[in-house]
Amino acid sequence: MSNYCYIVIQLILTKAVEVTPVYLKKNILESVKQLFGEVGASVNIDLLKFNSQTLEGILRVPSCHFIKLRASLVLSGYYEGIQCTYLIKKTSSLLLALQGDSRDYKH
Amino acid sequence: MQNPEVWSFHEPPPTFKTEKFLDTQPTIRHVEQFHFNHLVSVVIPDCLKTPEQLQNVLSIDCEYYKVDQLKFCEIASVEFIENFIRKGKLSLLSINTRIDCDNCYAITPHGKLILSLTKDTYQALGLEGKVSHFTHRNRDRFIINVDLKDGKFSKQKLQKALKRLPEVAVIVSWEPPDNTICPSSIAKYFHQLDYEVRVCEPSFRSHVVYSVKTPILETEPDLEAFTEWMGMACLDGDFSGNMDNYVNSYEPPEGSITLGQVRVLVWRGFYQPNQVLRLLHTLRNMNEMWCAVYVQGFSDAPVIDREEEQGFFTNGDNGNVIIMKNKDFWLCKHRCSAKRYKS
């Protein structure tokens, strides 16, 4: 274990625009390319789920590239010319674990 | 100048162990040792309507209590130990405390008191403990283990030491030794000591995933791919991807068949191991294909199972996946990396 790592992200934009999964993926790949070049961006990154209302999504990346993707997301500053931030809500190597965390559960 | 190494950054590897059993006993043993259960999700293929009996099994009689601002020395009183620790099974866990920076406390159903303390608190306490596995190098976290059942410790000394701990919010659940005693006795006990006690009920949600390729679990299944598929079903992920898709190239494991519906049930709360066993018992033989259960622990509990210490680096996800297919049982244990970090 494990072949993959999973990241829950939320895109925060300074101006409300429509975000589609294809454009989001393009933006993520661009940010990886900016930091790690062509070879870094050749990794298979999948968007397993995306909610276009809350702009929350789940990314899957091979474990060996997890830290690079996370670094790229942190340093990514623009989405289609609009200032943006990627909020990393949770990361795990088990997809099932992203269902919830006891830390933010209100008893 | 030589180019710095930027390619060999690895995520600390978690462990994922799978075992196959032909009997229920070993599975029961593993579930019993997993003391603090927070989230339970069940996946049942080809099931449109949830059987009421199944829905109730983790919703009814699974209440637990939240005690605010508990002075922790109360748990070392003779009355508490005699009535609640030595009789029945008590689970207690501090909440809103983080295992990587705060003091965390727990009492397991076996009557073990486990305190995971920062260096300052530990030194002020005066109880004997050992340095945490994760901070062996800089020695800034300590673990204290006291067996409250065996009575070999000095209650006065323990009570005096625990008085020095700050007040903390805890969740507690108690399983009485026989049916004539009400589990709410624990709430009454704290209420009589003038604490604010609130009853908490588990939350439940359920959804159906339609027209989805479902693994059939042959004799030697790839359980990593299966748990990933389970995660996709539980999170209601996008199953429409394929290898050529730009956005999502996820594909269900090989040998999957398309089913009309897959039912997912998720409970969140505070469960004792016996309640999870009751669920497994209800699920047995419920479905002809298979049934799968995922049980996740608390991220900030001081122990995972038995005496295994919990660490927290980027997450504290420790859980078990139990898959039942006719007479076959698979148990997958997922644990965070137990790596020690330099600091």
mmCIF file of C-alpha atoms in Angstrom, chain A residues 5-7 66 70 89-95 97-98 100-103, chain B residues 11-14 99-100 134 294 296 298-300 304 310-319 334-338 341:
data_model
loop_
_atom_site.group_PDB
_atom_site.id
_atom_site.type_symbol
_atom_site.label_atom_id
_atom_site.label_comp_id
_atom_site.label_asym_id
_atom_site.label_seq_id
_atom_site.Cartn_x
_atom_site.Cartn_y
_atom_site.Cartn_z
ATOM 1 C CA CYS A 5 -3.086 9.306 -2.376
ATOM 2 C CA TYR A 6 -6.324 11.239 -2.252
ATOM 3 C CA ILE A 7 -6.739 14.940 -1.598
ATOM 4 C CA PHE A 66 1.613 13.367 -3.763
ATOM 5 C CA ARG A 70 0.407 19.327 -2.894
ATOM 6 C CA LYS A 89 -9.059 20.078 3.467
ATOM 7 C CA LYS A 90 -7.852 16.551 4.008
ATOM 8 C CA THR A 91 -5.418 14.074 2.551
ATOM 9 C CA SER A 92 -5.326 10.336 2.983
ATOM 10 C CA SER A 93 -4.031 7.203 1.371
ATOM 11 C CA LEU A 94 -7.368 5.495 1.929
ATOM 12 C CA LEU A 95 -10.255 6.904 -0.076
ATOM 13 C CA ALA A 97 -11.190 7.809 5.163
ATOM 14 C CA LEU A 98 -12.289 10.959 3.328
ATOM 15 C CA GLY A 100 -15.288 12.198 7.605
ATOM 16 C CA ASP A 101 -12.870 13.033 10.348
ATOM 17 C CA SER A 102 -13.542 12.856 14.062
ATOM 18 C CA ARG A 103 -11.608 16.103 14.503
ATOM 19 C CA GLU B 11 4.748 10.482 1.507
ATOM 20 C CA PRO B 12 5.285 8.437 4.727
ATOM 21 C CA PRO B 13 3.970 4.995 3.756
ATOM 22 C CA PRO B 14 0.896 3.787 5.611
ATOM 23 C CA ILE B 99 -3.007 14.113 19.698
ATOM 24 C CA ASP B 100 -0.139 16.021 18.055
ATOM 25 C CA PHE B 134 6.825 9.199 17.880
ATOM 26 C CA TYR B 294 -15.608 0.097 6.995
ATOM 27 C CA GLN B 296 -12.871 4.262 11.232
ATOM 28 C CA PHE B 298 -10.964 8.556 16.198
ATOM 29 C CA SER B 299 -8.087 10.613 14.809
ATOM 30 C CA ASP B 300 -7.087 11.780 18.268
ATOM 31 C CA ILE B 304 -5.561 2.422 18.033
ATOM 32 C CA GLN B 310 -1.676 6.523 17.655
ATOM 33 C CA GLY B 311 0.348 9.105 15.794
ATOM 34 C CA PHE B 312 -0.739 12.042 13.709
ATOM 35 C CA PHE B 313 1.290 13.532 10.912
ATOM 36 C CA THR B 314 -0.946 14.577 8.050
ATOM 37 C CA ASN B 315 -3.914 12.527 9.185
ATOM 38 C CA GLY B 316 -4.941 10.041 11.855
ATOM 39 C CA ASP B 317 -6.911 7.671 9.671
ATOM 40 C CA ASN B 318 -6.859 4.229 11.152
ATOM 41 C CA GLY B 319 -9.566 1.834 10.175
ATOM 42 C CA HIS B 334 -5.267 0.395 7.391
ATOM 43 C CA ARG B 335 -2.876 2.173 9.727
ATOM 44 C CA CYS B 336 -1.064 5.485 9.457
ATOM 45 C CA SER B 337 2.667 5.474 9.125
ATOM 46 C CA ALA B 338 4.417 4.741 12.436
ATOM 47 C CA TYR B 341 10.156 12.171 12.467
#
